[in-house]
Amino acid sequence: MEPNVRFWITERQSFIQRVLQWTELLDPTNLFISVAKIEKSRQLLLRNEDASIHDLGDQRIREAWRRSLSTVHPDSSKLIPVPFRPAALLPFTTPMVFLSLVPGKSLKSMILPQLSFWSYSAAFNIINGNASYNRHPYESVLLGAGVVASTTFFALFPHLLLIKYELKSILLRRTLPVVILAYISAMNVLASRSLETTRGIEVMDKEGKVIGYSRKAGTKAVRDTATSRALLFGTSALIPEVVANFYKQTQLFRRYPRSLWTLKLSCTVLVMGLMVPVSFSVFPNIERIQCSKLEEEIQSATEDTELFYNRGV
């Protein structure tokens, strides 16, 4: 069985345990692990099939799990490209989120931040999604291009409204971009991973044996990930706006008005730093599903009442 799949199946972690686990896996140093070290760690885990990350007596095992879980895709067993590993999400998207929410004076000034953010989001979602279904490379490219174009357009729409109609409602001017960001973040996941819902993803028993392909499991995997992504970016955009609103009422802001953007950027970094491990932990990476909720052909292929599938990140 693929070591990463075996880990997430056997380690029955609570939400708090998953948060602590992801805090370790999201360490930026995981982006710079050499291929040789990763391969060495994978071989160690394959030779020690009963190895647990809680084996405090062997630091090598703990380090091997950290390297494997943070760099290798559990479906394909291939290395995740460095810019799209889970640990890269925070440093890449934080400045993009901040710039995408900065009020623009013209359409040209807003296109690049929005296009960059939604392009990276689509690529991250596709690469870290479930990879157990059959697909051709050109399908992913075409799908990604369509997702980037559509989500960028819909994300720019509220900003265009604010510029064209000069909305005077402060509440609407502050909340509309935040709501749209959360909503489009979820839509980006749903669209970029839509093939999982139409072709189905692998479901397996506790031993890792593939029972079949389920569209219902694919739909649930995509929906849960979309929910967690909306929570991540929605919260990361809302809290800095709330803090900035209170800051504007202080004497410090009146003396140093330019400090507002420094405050908002710092707040965005802090909130996203806290929210990324939380959002990744809302749902387990390898989720359980009752066999009775799956397609009839899968129910007839096994006697197990509970099966597993990779939700993706």
PDB file of C-alpha atoms in Angstrom:
ATOM      1  CA  MET A   1       0.000   0.000   0.000  1.00  0.00           C
ATOM      2  CA  GLU A   2       1.152   3.553  -0.701  1.00  0.00           C
ATOM      3  CA  PRO A   3       2.719   4.760   2.603  1.00  0.00           C
ATOM      4  CA  ASN A   4       0.837   8.081   2.630  1.00  0.00           C
ATOM      5  CA  VAL A   5      -2.501   6.325   2.151  1.00  0.00           C
ATOM      6  CA  ARG A   6      -1.609   3.816   4.859  1.00  0.00           C
ATOM      7  CA  PHE A   7      -0.760   6.632   7.240  1.00  0.00           C
ATOM      8  CA  TRP A   8      -4.010   8.552   6.797  1.00  0.00           C
ATOM      9  CA  ILE A   9      -6.090   5.360   7.058  1.00  0.00           C
ATOM     10  CA  THR A  10      -4.443   3.954  10.183  1.00  0.00           C
ATOM     11  CA  GLU A  11      -3.905   7.246  12.019  1.00  0.00           C
ATOM     12  CA  ARG A  12      -7.384   8.035  13.367  1.00  0.00           C
ATOM     13  CA  GLN A  13      -6.686  11.646  14.249  1.00  0.00           C
ATOM     14  CA  SER A  14      -9.013  14.166  15.822  1.00  0.00           C
ATOM     15  CA  PHE A  15      -9.396  17.670  14.399  1.00  0.00           C
ATOM     16  CA  ILE A  16      -6.826  19.090  16.847  1.00  0.00           C
ATOM     17  CA  GLN A  17      -4.357  16.316  16.016  1.00  0.00           C
ATOM     18  CA  ARG A  18      -4.781  17.008  12.294  1.00  0.00           C
ATOM     19  CA  VAL A  19      -4.127  20.731  12.870  1.00  0.00           C
ATOM     20  CA  LEU A  20      -0.915  19.940  14.740  1.00  0.00           C
ATOM     21  CA  GLN A  21       0.062  17.462  12.017  1.00  0.00           C
ATOM     22  CA  TRP A  22      -0.481  20.002   9.258  1.00  0.00           C
ATOM     23  CA  THR A  23       1.416  22.661  11.194  1.00  0.00           C
ATOM     24  CA  GLU A  24       4.444  20.403  10.880  1.00  0.00           C
ATOM     25  CA  LEU A  25       3.827  19.472   7.244  1.00  0.00           C
ATOM     26  CA  LEU A  26       3.405  23.126   6.232  1.00  0.00           C
ATOM     27  CA  ASP A  27       6.901  24.014   7.419  1.00  0.00           C
ATOM     28  CA  PRO A  28       8.465  26.030   4.527  1.00  0.00           C
ATOM     29  CA  THR A  29      11.651  23.958   4.791  1.00  0.00           C
ATOM     30  CA  ASN A  30       9.682  21.071   3.266  1.00  0.00           C
ATOM     31  CA  LEU A  31       9.895  22.924  -0.036  1.00  0.00           C
ATOM     32  CA  PHE A  32      13.659  22.451  -0.165  1.00  0.00           C
ATOM     33  CA  ILE A  33      13.979  18.731   0.587  1.00  0.00           C
ATOM     34  CA  SER A  34      16.137  17.058  -2.050  1.00  0.00           C
ATOM     35  CA  VAL A  35      14.784  14.242  -4.203  1.00  0.00           C
ATOM     36  CA  ALA A  36      17.462  11.918  -2.836  1.00  0.00           C
ATOM     37  CA  LYS A  37      16.341  12.480   0.757  1.00  0.00           C
ATOM     38  CA  ILE A  38      12.706  11.955  -0.181  1.00  0.00           C
ATOM     39  CA  GLU A  39      13.477   8.690  -1.960  1.00  0.00           C
ATOM     40  CA  LYS A  40      15.555   7.510   0.996  1.00  0.00           C
ATOM     41  CA  SER A  41      12.691   8.281   3.376  1.00  0.00           C
ATOM     42  CA  ARG A  42      10.190   6.496   1.152  1.00  0.00           C
ATOM     43  CA  GLN A  43      12.322   3.378   1.053  1.00  0.00           C
ATOM     44  CA  LEU A  44      12.561   3.421   4.842  1.00  0.00           C
ATOM     45  CA  LEU A  45       8.773   3.601   5.160  1.00  0.00           C
ATOM     46  CA  LEU A  46       8.267   0.825   2.614  1.00  0.00           C
ATOM     47  CA  ARG A  47      10.645  -1.450   4.550  1.00  0.00           C
ATOM     48  CA  ASN A  48       8.908  -0.655   7.846  1.00  0.00           C
ATOM     49  CA  GLU A  49       5.227  -1.140   7.028  1.00  0.00           C
ATOM     50  CA  ASP A  50       4.219  -0.985  10.693  1.00  0.00           C
ATOM     51  CA  ALA A  51       6.077   2.268  11.315  1.00  0.00           C
ATOM     52  CA  SER A  52       4.052   4.986  13.028  1.00  0.00           C
ATOM     53  CA  ILE A  53       4.714   8.713  13.151  1.00  0.00           C
ATOM     54  CA  HIS A  54       4.228   8.475  16.911  1.00  0.00           C
ATOM     55  CA  ASP A  55       7.207   6.138  17.236  1.00  0.00           C
ATOM     56  CA  LEU A  56       9.224   8.512  19.410  1.00  0.00           C
ATOM     57  CA  GLY A  57      12.003   5.973  19.710  1.00  0.00           C
ATOM     58  CA  ASP A  58      13.057   6.388  16.093  1.00  0.00           C
ATOM     59  CA  GLN A  59      13.579   9.938  14.899  1.00  0.00           C
ATOM     60  CA  ARG A  60      14.344   8.654  11.403  1.00  0.00           C
ATOM     61  CA  ILE A  61      10.812   7.289  11.066  1.00  0.00           C
ATOM     62  CA  ARG A  62       9.250  10.594  12.147  1.00  0.00           C
ATOM     63  CA  GLU A  63      11.420  12.518   9.707  1.00  0.00           C
ATOM     64  CA  ALA A  64      10.619  10.051   6.912  1.00  0.00           C
ATOM     65  CA  TRP A  65       6.876  10.516   7.466  1.00  0.00           C
ATOM     66  CA  ARG A  66       7.238  14.300   7.413  1.00  0.00           C
ATOM     67  CA  ARG A  67       9.136  14.236   4.127  1.00  0.00           C
ATOM     68  CA  SER A  68       6.780  11.761   2.473  1.00  0.00           C
ATOM     69  CA  LEU A  69       3.490  13.353   3.549  1.00  0.00           C
ATOM     70  CA  SER A  70       4.580  16.861   2.580  1.00  0.00           C
ATOM     71  CA  THR A  71       6.031  16.094  -0.866  1.00  0.00           C
ATOM     72  CA  VAL A  72       4.426  12.961  -2.395  1.00  0.00           C
ATOM     73  CA  HIS A  73       0.951  12.659  -3.910  1.00  0.00           C
ATOM     74  CA  PRO A  74      -0.916   9.760  -2.234  1.00  0.00           C
ATOM     75  CA  ASP A  75      -2.709   8.648  -5.423  1.00  0.00           C
ATOM     76  CA  SER A  76       0.100   8.674  -7.972  1.00  0.00           C
ATOM     77  CA  SER A  77       3.057   8.257  -5.564  1.00  0.00           C
ATOM     78  CA  LYS A  78       4.783  10.988  -7.591  1.00  0.00           C
ATOM     79  CA  LEU A  79       6.563  14.049  -6.271  1.00  0.00           C
ATOM     80  CA  ILE A  80       4.392  17.158  -6.094  1.00  0.00           C
ATOM     81  CA  PRO A  81       6.037  20.082  -7.967  1.00  0.00           C
ATOM     82  CA  VAL A  82       7.694  22.389  -5.440  1.00  0.00           C
ATOM     83  CA  PRO A  83       5.551  25.509  -6.138  1.00  0.00           C
ATOM     84  CA  PHE A  84       2.382  23.475  -5.573  1.00  0.00           C
ATOM     85  CA  ARG A  85       3.245  21.509  -2.454  1.00  0.00           C
ATOM     86  CA  PRO A  86       0.941  22.243   0.507  1.00  0.00           C
ATOM     87  CA  ALA A  87       3.733  24.181   2.220  1.00  0.00           C
ATOM     88  CA  ALA A  88       3.870  26.577  -0.754  1.00  0.00           C
ATOM     89  CA  LEU A  89       0.242  27.682  -0.497  1.00  0.00           C
ATOM     90  CA  LEU A  90       0.806  30.222   2.284  1.00  0.00           C
ATOM     91  CA  PRO A  91       3.861  32.085   0.889  1.00  0.00           C
ATOM     92  CA  PHE A  92       2.436  32.112  -2.650  1.00  0.00           C
ATOM     93  CA  THR A  93      -1.174  33.103  -1.994  1.00  0.00           C
ATOM     94  CA  THR A  94      -0.808  35.555   0.906  1.00  0.00           C
ATOM     95  CA  PRO A  95       0.501  38.465  -1.211  1.00  0.00           C
ATOM     96  CA  MET A  96      -1.957  37.508  -3.979  1.00  0.00           C
ATOM     97  CA  VAL A  97      -4.934  37.658  -1.608  1.00  0.00           C
ATOM     98  CA  PHE A  98      -3.779  41.004  -0.222  1.00  0.00           C
ATOM     99  CA  LEU A  99      -3.267  42.566  -3.662  1.00  0.00           C
ATOM    100  CA  SER A 100      -6.513  41.158  -5.048  1.00  0.00           C
ATOM    101  CA  LEU A 101      -8.450  43.002  -2.321  1.00  0.00           C
ATOM    102  CA  VAL A 102      -6.707  46.342  -2.800  1.00  0.00           C
ATOM    103  CA  PRO A 103      -9.227  48.750  -4.374  1.00  0.00           C
ATOM    104  CA  GLY A 104      -8.193  49.492  -7.934  1.00  0.00           C
ATOM    105  CA  LYS A 105      -8.725  52.739  -9.828  1.00  0.00           C
ATOM    106  CA  SER A 106      -8.960  51.039 -13.218  1.00  0.00           C
ATOM    107  CA  LEU A 107      -9.574  47.632 -14.752  1.00  0.00           C
ATOM    108  CA  LYS A 108      -5.948  47.264 -15.885  1.00  0.00           C
ATOM    109  CA  SER A 109      -4.620  47.645 -12.340  1.00  0.00           C
ATOM    110  CA  MET A 110      -6.849  44.804 -11.102  1.00  0.00           C
ATOM    111  CA  ILE A 111      -6.397  42.191 -13.827  1.00  0.00           C
ATOM    112  CA  LEU A 112      -2.871  41.019 -12.969  1.00  0.00           C
ATOM    113  CA  PRO A 113      -3.468  40.354  -9.209  1.00  0.00           C
ATOM    114  CA  GLN A 114      -6.732  38.528  -9.930  1.00  0.00           C
ATOM    115  CA  LEU A 115      -5.326  36.547 -12.844  1.00  0.00           C
ATOM    116  CA  SER A 116      -2.257  35.503 -10.852  1.00  0.00           C
ATOM    117  CA  PHE A 117      -4.266  34.396  -7.832  1.00  0.00           C
ATOM    118  CA  TRP A 118      -6.866  32.354  -9.710  1.00  0.00           C
ATOM    119  CA  SER A 119      -4.261  30.805 -12.025  1.00  0.00           C
ATOM    120  CA  TYR A 120      -2.250  29.584  -9.066  1.00  0.00           C
ATOM    121  CA  SER A 121      -5.388  28.403  -7.252  1.00  0.00           C
ATOM    122  CA  ALA A 122      -6.581  26.368 -10.238  1.00  0.00           C
ATOM    123  CA  ALA A 123      -3.171  24.749 -10.717  1.00  0.00           C
ATOM    124  CA  PHE A 124      -2.872  23.985  -6.994  1.00  0.00           C
ATOM    125  CA  ASN A 125      -6.339  22.428  -6.900  1.00  0.00           C
ATOM    126  CA  ILE A 126      -5.756  20.243  -9.963  1.00  0.00           C
ATOM    127  CA  ILE A 127      -2.313  19.034  -8.864  1.00  0.00           C
ATOM    128  CA  ASN A 128      -3.337  18.321  -5.263  1.00  0.00           C
ATOM    129  CA  GLY A 129      -6.738  16.893  -6.115  1.00  0.00           C
ATOM    130  CA  ASN A 130      -7.565  13.213  -6.474  1.00  0.00           C
ATOM    131  CA  ALA A 131      -5.476  11.663  -9.252  1.00  0.00           C
ATOM    132  CA  SER A 132      -6.909   8.149  -9.313  1.00  0.00           C
ATOM    133  CA  TYR A 133      -9.195   8.663 -12.333  1.00  0.00           C
ATOM    134  CA  ASN A 134      -8.060   8.486 -15.966  1.00  0.00           C
ATOM    135  CA  ARG A 135      -7.306  11.784 -17.661  1.00  0.00           C
ATOM    136  CA  HIS A 136      -5.097  13.106 -20.435  1.00  0.00           C
ATOM    137  CA  PRO A 137      -2.676  15.989 -19.914  1.00  0.00           C
ATOM    138  CA  TYR A 138      -4.462  18.162 -22.481  1.00  0.00           C
ATOM    139  CA  GLU A 139      -7.708  17.775 -20.533  1.00  0.00           C
ATOM    140  CA  SER A 140      -6.126  19.279 -17.428  1.00  0.00           C
ATOM    141  CA  VAL A 141      -4.649  22.150 -19.471  1.00  0.00           C
ATOM    142  CA  LEU A 142      -7.950  22.982 -21.180  1.00  0.00           C
ATOM    143  CA  LEU A 143      -9.900  22.623 -17.960  1.00  0.00           C
ATOM    144  CA  GLY A 144      -7.447  24.815 -16.076  1.00  0.00           C
ATOM    145  CA  ALA A 145      -7.546  27.514 -18.760  1.00  0.00           C
ATOM    146  CA  GLY A 146     -11.339  27.590 -18.647  1.00  0.00           C
ATOM    147  CA  VAL A 147     -11.382  27.755 -14.861  1.00  0.00           C
ATOM    148  CA  VAL A 148      -8.850  30.606 -14.763  1.00  0.00           C
ATOM    149  CA  ALA A 149     -10.742  32.646 -17.361  1.00  0.00           C
ATOM    150  CA  SER A 150     -14.151  32.201 -15.721  1.00  0.00           C
ATOM    151  CA  THR A 151     -13.095  32.709 -12.096  1.00  0.00           C
ATOM    152  CA  THR A 152     -10.998  35.764 -12.972  1.00  0.00           C
ATOM    153  CA  PHE A 153     -13.989  37.330 -14.763  1.00  0.00           C
ATOM    154  CA  PHE A 154     -16.404  36.691 -11.895  1.00  0.00           C
ATOM    155  CA  ALA A 155     -13.850  37.904  -9.336  1.00  0.00           C
ATOM    156  CA  LEU A 156     -13.392  41.172 -11.229  1.00  0.00           C
ATOM    157  CA  PHE A 157     -17.131  41.752 -11.548  1.00  0.00           C
ATOM    158  CA  PRO A 158     -17.751  43.259  -8.057  1.00  0.00           C
ATOM    159  CA  HIS A 159     -14.730  45.542  -8.408  1.00  0.00           C
ATOM    160  CA  LEU A 160     -16.096  46.811 -11.713  1.00  0.00           C
ATOM    161  CA  LEU A 161     -19.412  47.549 -10.026  1.00  0.00           C
ATOM    162  CA  LEU A 162     -17.664  49.508  -7.272  1.00  0.00           C
ATOM    163  CA  ILE A 163     -15.757  51.575  -9.836  1.00  0.00           C
ATOM    164  CA  LYS A 164     -18.629  52.180 -12.266  1.00  0.00           C
ATOM    165  CA  TYR A 165     -21.396  52.972  -9.816  1.00  0.00           C
ATOM    166  CA  GLU A 166     -19.222  54.410  -7.022  1.00  0.00           C
ATOM    167  CA  LEU A 167     -21.170  52.643  -4.290  1.00  0.00           C
ATOM    168  CA  LYS A 168     -21.359  54.853  -1.232  1.00  0.00           C
ATOM    169  CA  SER A 169     -22.300  52.129   1.228  1.00  0.00           C
ATOM    170  CA  ILE A 170     -19.138  51.464   3.233  1.00  0.00           C
ATOM    171  CA  LEU A 171     -20.488  48.109   4.425  1.00  0.00           C
ATOM    172  CA  LEU A 172     -21.148  46.962   0.861  1.00  0.00           C
ATOM    173  CA  ARG A 173     -17.789  48.226  -0.409  1.00  0.00           C
ATOM    174  CA  ARG A 174     -15.966  46.265   2.303  1.00  0.00           C
ATOM    175  CA  THR A 175     -17.989  43.064   2.422  1.00  0.00           C
ATOM    176  CA  LEU A 176     -18.786  42.460  -1.250  1.00  0.00           C
ATOM    177  CA  PRO A 177     -15.175  41.670  -2.326  1.00  0.00           C
ATOM    178  CA  VAL A 178     -14.748  39.385   0.714  1.00  0.00           C
ATOM    179  CA  VAL A 179     -17.942  37.436  -0.004  1.00  0.00           C
ATOM    180  CA  ILE A 180     -17.048  37.128  -3.676  1.00  0.00           C
ATOM    181  CA  LEU A 181     -13.529  35.920  -2.815  1.00  0.00           C
ATOM    182  CA  ALA A 182     -14.883  33.144  -0.568  1.00  0.00           C
ATOM    183  CA  TYR A 183     -17.526  32.138  -3.111  1.00  0.00           C
ATOM    184  CA  ILE A 184     -15.181  32.112  -6.123  1.00  0.00           C
ATOM    185  CA  SER A 185     -12.578  30.166  -4.101  1.00  0.00           C
ATOM    186  CA  ALA A 186     -15.125  27.397  -3.671  1.00  0.00           C
ATOM    187  CA  MET A 187     -16.159  27.613  -7.316  1.00  0.00           C
ATOM    188  CA  ASN A 188     -12.517  27.371  -8.383  1.00  0.00           C
ATOM    189  CA  VAL A 189     -12.208  24.039  -6.574  1.00  0.00           C
ATOM    190  CA  LEU A 190     -15.530  22.728  -7.905  1.00  0.00           C
ATOM    191  CA  ALA A 191     -14.654  23.637 -11.483  1.00  0.00           C
ATOM    192  CA  SER A 192     -10.991  22.615 -11.554  1.00  0.00           C
ATOM    193  CA  ARG A 193     -11.782  19.201 -10.035  1.00  0.00           C
ATOM    194  CA  SER A 194     -15.064  18.625 -11.866  1.00  0.00           C
ATOM    195  CA  LEU A 195     -13.750  15.511 -13.647  1.00  0.00           C
ATOM    196  CA  GLU A 196     -13.688  13.719 -10.297  1.00  0.00           C
ATOM    197  CA  THR A 197     -17.462  14.049 -10.025  1.00  0.00           C
ATOM    198  CA  THR A 198     -18.142  12.804 -13.556  1.00  0.00           C
ATOM    199  CA  ARG A 199     -15.626   9.965 -13.852  1.00  0.00           C
ATOM    200  CA  GLY A 200     -15.448   8.851 -10.247  1.00  0.00           C
ATOM    201  CA  ILE A 201     -12.487   8.294  -7.952  1.00  0.00           C
ATOM    202  CA  GLU A 202     -11.038   5.170  -6.380  1.00  0.00           C
ATOM    203  CA  VAL A 203     -12.582   3.851  -3.186  1.00  0.00           C
ATOM    204  CA  MET A 204     -10.627   1.281  -1.199  1.00  0.00           C
ATOM    205  CA  ASP A 205     -10.894  -0.930   1.845  1.00  0.00           C
ATOM    206  CA  LYS A 206      -8.768  -0.565   4.967  1.00  0.00           C
ATOM    207  CA  GLU A 207      -6.030  -2.660   3.371  1.00  0.00           C
ATOM    208  CA  GLY A 208      -5.746  -0.272   0.421  1.00  0.00           C
ATOM    209  CA  LYS A 209      -7.391  -2.649  -2.079  1.00  0.00           C
ATOM    210  CA  VAL A 210      -9.298  -0.694  -4.717  1.00  0.00           C
ATOM    211  CA  ILE A 211     -12.962  -1.731  -4.806  1.00  0.00           C
ATOM    212  CA  GLY A 212     -14.089   0.502  -7.656  1.00  0.00           C
ATOM    213  CA  TYR A 213     -14.630   4.028  -8.918  1.00  0.00           C
ATOM    214  CA  SER A 214     -17.330   6.159  -7.316  1.00  0.00           C
ATOM    215  CA  ARG A 215     -18.805   9.406  -8.613  1.00  0.00           C
ATOM    216  CA  LYS A 216     -20.554   9.921  -5.290  1.00  0.00           C
ATOM    217  CA  ALA A 217     -17.242   9.770  -3.430  1.00  0.00           C
ATOM    218  CA  GLY A 218     -15.749  12.164  -5.995  1.00  0.00           C
ATOM    219  CA  THR A 219     -18.588  14.616  -5.483  1.00  0.00           C
ATOM    220  CA  LYS A 220     -18.151  14.539  -1.713  1.00  0.00           C
ATOM    221  CA  ALA A 221     -14.377  14.947  -1.972  1.00  0.00           C
ATOM    222  CA  VAL A 222     -14.679  18.024  -4.180  1.00  0.00           C
ATOM    223  CA  ARG A 223     -17.497  19.547  -2.119  1.00  0.00           C
ATOM    224  CA  ASP A 224     -15.620  19.153   1.176  1.00  0.00           C
ATOM    225  CA  THR A 225     -12.443  20.654  -0.268  1.00  0.00           C
ATOM    226  CA  ALA A 226     -14.404  23.582  -1.733  1.00  0.00           C
ATOM    227  CA  THR A 227     -15.932  24.238   1.692  1.00  0.00           C
ATOM    228  CA  SER A 228     -12.525  24.275   3.371  1.00  0.00           C
ATOM    229  CA  ARG A 229     -11.088  26.617   0.704  1.00  0.00           C
ATOM    230  CA  ALA A 230     -13.976  29.086   1.088  1.00  0.00           C
ATOM    231  CA  LEU A 231     -13.384  29.030   4.840  1.00  0.00           C
ATOM    232  CA  LEU A 232      -9.666  29.695   4.355  1.00  0.00           C
ATOM    233  CA  PHE A 233      -9.825  32.637   1.972  1.00  0.00           C
ATOM    234  CA  GLY A 234     -13.086  34.082   3.273  1.00  0.00           C
ATOM    235  CA  THR A 235     -11.777  34.296   6.837  1.00  0.00           C
ATOM    236  CA  SER A 236      -8.354  35.503   5.674  1.00  0.00           C
ATOM    237  CA  ALA A 237      -9.990  38.383   3.822  1.00  0.00           C
ATOM    238  CA  LEU A 238     -12.665  39.267   6.383  1.00  0.00           C
ATOM    239  CA  ILE A 239     -10.608  39.598   9.568  1.00  0.00           C
ATOM    240  CA  PRO A 240      -8.050  42.108   8.143  1.00  0.00           C
ATOM    241  CA  GLU A 241     -10.961  44.238   6.923  1.00  0.00           C
ATOM    242  CA  VAL A 242     -12.553  44.210  10.387  1.00  0.00           C
ATOM    243  CA  VAL A 243      -9.256  45.060  12.082  1.00  0.00           C
ATOM    244  CA  ALA A 244      -8.593  47.853   9.579  1.00  0.00           C
ATOM    245  CA  ASN A 245     -12.044  49.317  10.209  1.00  0.00           C
ATOM    246  CA  PHE A 246     -11.335  49.622  13.953  1.00  0.00           C
ATOM    247  CA  TYR A 247      -7.814  50.909  13.286  1.00  0.00           C
ATOM    248  CA  LYS A 248      -9.197  53.793  11.209  1.00  0.00           C
ATOM    249  CA  GLN A 249     -10.912  55.117  14.325  1.00  0.00           C
ATOM    250  CA  THR A 250      -7.677  55.437  16.313  1.00  0.00           C
ATOM    251  CA  GLN A 251      -5.392  58.434  16.751  1.00  0.00           C
ATOM    252  CA  LEU A 252      -2.477  56.448  15.360  1.00  0.00           C
ATOM    253  CA  PHE A 253      -4.184  56.122  11.987  1.00  0.00           C
ATOM    254  CA  ARG A 254      -4.898  59.855  11.867  1.00  0.00           C
ATOM    255  CA  ARG A 255      -1.221  60.582  12.456  1.00  0.00           C
ATOM    256  CA  TYR A 256       0.109  57.843  10.147  1.00  0.00           C
ATOM    257  CA  PRO A 257      -2.570  57.019   7.537  1.00  0.00           C
ATOM    258  CA  ARG A 258      -0.100  55.101   5.367  1.00  0.00           C
ATOM    259  CA  SER A 259       0.382  52.566   8.154  1.00  0.00           C
ATOM    260  CA  LEU A 260      -3.035  51.089   7.278  1.00  0.00           C
ATOM    261  CA  TRP A 261      -1.644  48.974   4.431  1.00  0.00           C
ATOM    262  CA  THR A 262       1.195  47.681   6.590  1.00  0.00           C
ATOM    263  CA  LEU A 263      -1.331  46.676   9.225  1.00  0.00           C
ATOM    264  CA  LYS A 264      -3.606  44.943   6.711  1.00  0.00           C
ATOM    265  CA  LEU A 265      -0.718  43.037   5.131  1.00  0.00           C
ATOM    266  CA  SER A 266       0.590  41.913   8.534  1.00  0.00           C
ATOM    267  CA  CYS A 267      -2.900  40.881   9.594  1.00  0.00           C
ATOM    268  CA  THR A 268      -3.415  38.935   6.348  1.00  0.00           C
ATOM    269  CA  VAL A 269      -0.153  37.046   6.865  1.00  0.00           C
ATOM    270  CA  LEU A 270      -1.064  36.235  10.473  1.00  0.00           C
ATOM    271  CA  VAL A 271      -4.618  35.106   9.745  1.00  0.00           C
ATOM    272  CA  MET A 272      -3.644  32.991   6.752  1.00  0.00           C
ATOM    273  CA  GLY A 273      -0.817  31.445   8.740  1.00  0.00           C
ATOM    274  CA  LEU A 274      -3.378  30.281  11.284  1.00  0.00           C
ATOM    275  CA  MET A 275      -6.122  29.384   8.821  1.00  0.00           C
ATOM    276  CA  VAL A 276      -4.167  27.228   6.333  1.00  0.00           C
ATOM    277  CA  PRO A 277      -3.583  24.307   8.776  1.00  0.00           C
ATOM    278  CA  VAL A 278      -7.113  24.742  10.132  1.00  0.00           C
ATOM    279  CA  SER A 279      -8.722  24.595   6.677  1.00  0.00           C
ATOM    280  CA  PHE A 280      -6.637  21.575   5.675  1.00  0.00           C
ATOM    281  CA  SER A 281      -7.771  19.828   8.870  1.00  0.00           C
ATOM    282  CA  VAL A 282     -11.524  20.428   8.710  1.00  0.00           C
ATOM    283  CA  PHE A 283     -11.884  17.158   6.770  1.00  0.00           C
ATOM    284  CA  PRO A 284      -9.443  14.192   6.874  1.00  0.00           C
ATOM    285  CA  ASN A 285      -7.201  13.693   3.829  1.00  0.00           C
ATOM    286  CA  ILE A 286      -8.343  10.094   3.500  1.00  0.00           C
ATOM    287  CA  GLU A 287     -12.044  10.231   4.273  1.00  0.00           C
ATOM    288  CA  ARG A 288     -14.316   7.381   5.326  1.00  0.00           C
ATOM    289  CA  ILE A 289     -17.656   6.773   3.685  1.00  0.00           C
ATOM    290  CA  GLN A 290     -20.358   4.231   4.353  1.00  0.00           C
ATOM    291  CA  CYS A 291     -20.570   1.656   1.587  1.00  0.00           C
ATOM    292  CA  SER A 292     -24.368   1.997   1.611  1.00  0.00           C
ATOM    293  CA  LYS A 293     -23.986   5.576   0.327  1.00  0.00           C
ATOM    294  CA  LEU A 294     -22.059   4.500  -2.777  1.00  0.00           C
ATOM    295  CA  GLU A 295     -23.121   3.038  -6.130  1.00  0.00           C
ATOM    296  CA  GLU A 296     -24.764  -0.384  -6.202  1.00  0.00           C
ATOM    297  CA  GLU A 297     -21.921  -1.978  -8.179  1.00  0.00           C
ATOM    298  CA  ILE A 298     -19.482  -1.000  -5.415  1.00  0.00           C
ATOM    299  CA  GLN A 299     -21.796  -2.300  -2.681  1.00  0.00           C
ATOM    300  CA  SER A 300     -22.018  -5.658  -4.438  1.00  0.00           C
ATOM    301  CA  ALA A 301     -18.213  -5.854  -4.846  1.00  0.00           C
ATOM    302  CA  THR A 302     -17.377  -5.869  -1.118  1.00  0.00           C
ATOM    303  CA  GLU A 303     -18.703  -6.958   2.250  1.00  0.00           C
ATOM    304  CA  ASP A 304     -17.076  -4.033   4.080  1.00  0.00           C
ATOM    305  CA  THR A 305     -19.464  -1.476   5.528  1.00  0.00           C
ATOM    306  CA  GLU A 306     -16.892   1.340   5.465  1.00  0.00           C
ATOM    307  CA  LEU A 307     -14.605   2.341   2.608  1.00  0.00           C
ATOM    308  CA  PHE A 308     -11.963   5.030   2.092  1.00  0.00           C
ATOM    309  CA  TYR A 309     -11.033   7.573  -0.599  1.00  0.00           C
ATOM    310  CA  ASN A 310      -8.494  10.338  -1.032  1.00  0.00           C
ATOM    311  CA  ARG A 311     -10.156  13.735  -0.613  1.00  0.00           C
ATOM    312  CA  GLY A 312      -7.138  15.684  -1.799  1.00  0.00           C
ATOM    313  CA  VAL A 313      -5.945  19.001  -0.420  1.00  0.00           C
TER     314      VAL A 313
END
